[in-house]
């Protein structure tokens, strides 16, 4: 039997830790999904047009994509894992792009990385601190300060970079003299971080610094340090070599030392107002921890891990200051998912060093005051950035809605004239001609998401039963056109059965609108496969309105069968649009969240 030393907080069971962490992460996932449901869009945006749709998904669909293409530079970066993940989702979705599918997958990736970074700290919390720890984790994970990464599928490179770097630092923290497996794991994860973003190369010096502290603390031996240092230096050089020149980003580099220092100050001070004093108040725990570790040659694995995280974020701040200087501009939100880890790591280091001293000296009240003030300041600042993010998300939502309209008009015959009055934000890319050329390509058209995808062309030749628009006059016109059994001269009187020509579709689902009284006796709409299998569309009457229906075709080759033997009623329908299985599941999930929460964002 063991006893808890006097003055040491009670440490609950691993099960309680796990349950608390799981609950906090579940809340994070739920909130991020709701934000995505309200503000997300399935259509491509910015880098997704040229970097993913044109250069990745189109050649994949054309069967011209080579494995080496996954390593080609995108601006300065090699985004191998972003491309690989996108390809897997693309094929699982029936070769259909959908940003919402990618963004949903990214929420899972983000949550896994957050759990990876938080667990070493979370598992050491006392029973009394578990609730406040879970609340803090929810605040960090749920507030949409990093809104760009949340709603854009292509932004997951930041999550991959954090994940591989965290795994490398964890491996060093678990290393022991003579144990080479953690050393190999650290080197492997550092290499993989090079395939995320250009700044992924900064994992190498961060891991090297952690290894030096680990050596001073006796956690690794000299041979391990030499091997780590040598290979990490080579990996850093490789990472620098992988960076491709991006001349169009040249204006983002500072031209003077003062500009570089100002940009670095801004990142070091985030999320608080830019000031060297603020930066010092945020980063002092990492500085003190480094000095203590080097002088006393003592450090736990958990402290080493968070010191490594802090050191890595510090390097990221320097890199952002050098490569993304924008005088007077607000820091781009995509970087904040990295910067928040530096703030959190410093707070954790402060608490881990202060708490033992407080227990020995009786300064528990001072510790409590520090925790309350530091946490309140941090979360208030994050909340302000979150409100700023919501404002930006609403603007993005309106621009993407406008882009959806312009893209539809282009595809339905307006061509380039559809873009004449549109801003780049209302097309989804700074180069409107690039988007136009992409939409001119038949392969690109075949992989577009449902929101802008052209419907299947259904041949109803010889069918006298169906007329256009085929709906009662008070029914709103369907924008893409419709057919139905209501005729202007005869009303509901037309009866009969029609079968369309055979269609081919590789999608698992078809979505189309229905109006009228389908569902009443002797009115039916069905899909028939070549072998005679019938799948009848089930729906309550829509009356003089349109309701969307989703149907699974019975096979890849099928025909529509329309039957109206009831002269008292009519029904009409629009042409079907293909929808992949992941798009269908994602749409159902996000629609359910919107309906259950009632949160649909501010009115445009």
CSV table of N, CA and C in Angstrom, one decimal, residues 32 35-36 39-40 45 103 142-153 155 159 330-337 385-397 399:
chain,number,residue,atom,x,y,z
A,32,UNK,N,-16.7,22.9,-32.7
A,32,UNK,CA,-16.0,23.2,-34.0
A,32,UNK,C,-16.9,22.7,-35.2
A,35,UNK,N,-19.6,25.4,-35.6
A,35,UNK,CA,-19.1,26.6,-36.4
A,35,UNK,C,-18.9,26.2,-37.8
A,36,UNK,N,-18.5,25.0,-38.1
A,36,UNK,CA,-18.3,24.6,-39.5
A,36,UNK,C,-19.7,24.5,-40.2
A,39,UNK,N,-20.8,28.3,-40.9
A,39,UNK,CA,-20.0,29.2,-41.7
A,39,UNK,C,-19.3,28.5,-42.8
A,40,UNK,N,-19.3,27.1,-42.8
A,40,UNK,CA,-18.5,26.4,-43.8
A,40,UNK,C,-19.2,26.4,-45.2
A,45,UNK,N,-11.9,27.1,-52.2
A,45,UNK,CA,-11.6,28.5,-51.8
A,45,UNK,C,-10.1,28.7,-51.9
A,103,UNK,N,-12.9,19.5,-44.2
A,103,UNK,CA,-12.9,20.3,-43.0
A,103,UNK,C,-13.3,19.4,-41.8
A,142,UNK,N,-12.0,25.2,-28.6
A,142,UNK,CA,-13.3,25.6,-29.2
A,142,UNK,C,-13.4,27.0,-29.7
A,143,UNK,N,-12.7,27.9,-29.1
A,143,UNK,CA,-12.8,29.3,-29.6
A,143,UNK,C,-12.2,29.4,-31.0
A,144,UNK,N,-12.9,30.0,-32.0
A,144,UNK,CA,-12.4,30.0,-33.4
A,144,UNK,C,-11.5,31.1,-33.7
A,145,UNK,N,-10.4,31.3,-32.9
A,145,UNK,CA,-9.4,32.3,-33.3
A,145,UNK,C,-8.6,31.8,-34.5
A,146,UNK,N,-8.5,30.5,-34.7
A,146,UNK,CA,-7.8,30.0,-35.9
A,146,UNK,C,-8.8,29.6,-37.0
A,147,UNK,N,-9.7,30.6,-37.3
A,147,UNK,CA,-10.9,30.3,-38.1
A,147,UNK,C,-10.5,29.8,-39.5
A,148,UNK,N,-9.4,30.3,-40.1
A,148,UNK,CA,-9.1,29.9,-41.4
A,148,UNK,C,-8.8,28.4,-41.5
A,149,UNK,N,-8.1,27.9,-40.5
A,149,UNK,CA,-7.8,26.4,-40.4
A,149,UNK,C,-9.0,25.6,-40.2
A,150,UNK,N,-10.0,26.2,-39.5
A,150,UNK,CA,-11.2,25.4,-39.1
A,150,UNK,C,-12.1,25.1,-40.3
A,151,UNK,N,-12.3,26.1,-41.2
A,151,UNK,CA,-13.2,26.0,-42.3
A,151,UNK,C,-12.6,25.6,-43.6
A,152,UNK,N,-11.3,25.6,-43.8
A,152,UNK,CA,-10.7,25.3,-45.0
A,152,UNK,C,-9.9,23.9,-45.0
A,153,UNK,N,-10.3,23.0,-45.8
A,153,UNK,CA,-9.7,21.7,-45.8
A,153,UNK,C,-8.2,21.7,-46.0
A,155,UNK,N,-5.9,23.6,-45.1
A,155,UNK,CA,-5.1,24.2,-44.0
A,155,UNK,C,-4.6,23.2,-43.0
A,159,UNK,N,-1.8,21.4,-38.7
A,159,UNK,CA,-2.1,20.3,-37.7
A,159,UNK,C,-1.1,19.1,-37.8
A,330,UNK,N,-3.5,42.8,-39.1
A,330,UNK,CA,-3.7,41.8,-38.1
A,330,UNK,C,-3.1,40.5,-38.4
A,331,UNK,N,-2.5,39.8,-37.4
A,331,UNK,CA,-1.9,38.5,-37.6
A,331,UNK,C,-2.9,37.6,-38.3
A,332,UNK,N,-2.4,36.9,-39.3
A,332,UNK,CA,-3.3,35.9,-40.0
A,332,UNK,C,-3.7,34.8,-39.0
A,333,UNK,N,-5.0,34.5,-39.0
A,333,UNK,CA,-5.5,33.5,-38.0
A,333,UNK,C,-4.9,32.1,-38.2
A,334,UNK,N,-4.4,31.8,-39.4
A,334,UNK,CA,-3.9,30.4,-39.6
A,334,UNK,C,-2.7,30.1,-38.8
A,335,UNK,N,-2.0,31.1,-38.3
A,335,UNK,CA,-0.8,30.9,-37.5
A,335,UNK,C,-1.1,30.7,-36.0
A,336,UNK,N,-2.3,31.1,-35.6
A,336,UNK,CA,-2.6,31.2,-34.2
A,336,UNK,C,-2.8,29.8,-33.5
A,337,UNK,N,-3.1,28.8,-34.4
A,337,UNK,CA,-3.2,27.4,-33.8
A,337,UNK,C,-1.8,26.9,-33.3
A,385,UNK,N,-10.2,37.4,-29.8
A,385,UNK,CA,-9.8,36.9,-31.1
A,385,UNK,C,-10.9,36.0,-31.7
A,386,UNK,N,-11.6,35.3,-30.8
A,386,UNK,CA,-12.7,34.4,-31.3
A,386,UNK,C,-13.8,35.3,-31.9
A,387,UNK,N,-14.1,36.4,-31.2
A,387,UNK,CA,-15.2,37.3,-31.8
A,387,UNK,C,-14.7,37.9,-33.1
A,388,UNK,N,-13.5,38.2,-33.2
A,388,UNK,CA,-12.9,38.7,-34.5
A,388,UNK,C,-13.0,37.6,-35.5
A,389,UNK,N,-12.8,36.3,-35.1
A,389,UNK,CA,-12.9,35.2,-36.0
A,389,UNK,C,-14.3,35.0,-36.5
A,390,UNK,N,-15.3,35.2,-35.6
A,390,UNK,CA,-16.7,35.1,-36.1
A,390,UNK,C,-17.1,36.1,-37.1
A,391,UNK,N,-16.6,37.3,-36.9
A,391,UNK,CA,-16.8,38.4,-37.9
A,391,UNK,C,-16.2,38.0,-39.2
A,392,UNK,N,-15.0,37.5,-39.2
A,392,UNK,CA,-14.4,37.1,-40.5
A,392,UNK,C,-15.1,35.9,-41.1
A,393,UNK,N,-15.6,35.0,-40.3
A,393,UNK,CA,-16.3,33.9,-40.8
A,393,UNK,C,-17.6,34.3,-41.4
A,394,UNK,N,-18.3,35.3,-40.9
A,394,UNK,CA,-19.5,35.7,-41.5
A,394,UNK,C,-19.2,36.4,-42.8
A,395,UNK,N,-18.2,37.1,-42.9
A,395,UNK,CA,-17.8,37.7,-44.2
A,395,UNK,C,-17.5,36.6,-45.2
A,396,UNK,N,-16.7,35.6,-44.7
A,396,UNK,CA,-16.4,34.5,-45.6
A,396,UNK,C,-17.7,33.8,-46.1
A,397,UNK,N,-18.6,33.6,-45.2
A,397,UNK,CA,-19.8,32.9,-45.5
A,397,UNK,C,-20.6,33.7,-46.6
A,399,UNK,N,-19.3,35.8,-48.8
A,399,UNK,CA,-18.5,35.7,-50.0
A,399,UNK,C,-18.7,34.4,-50.7
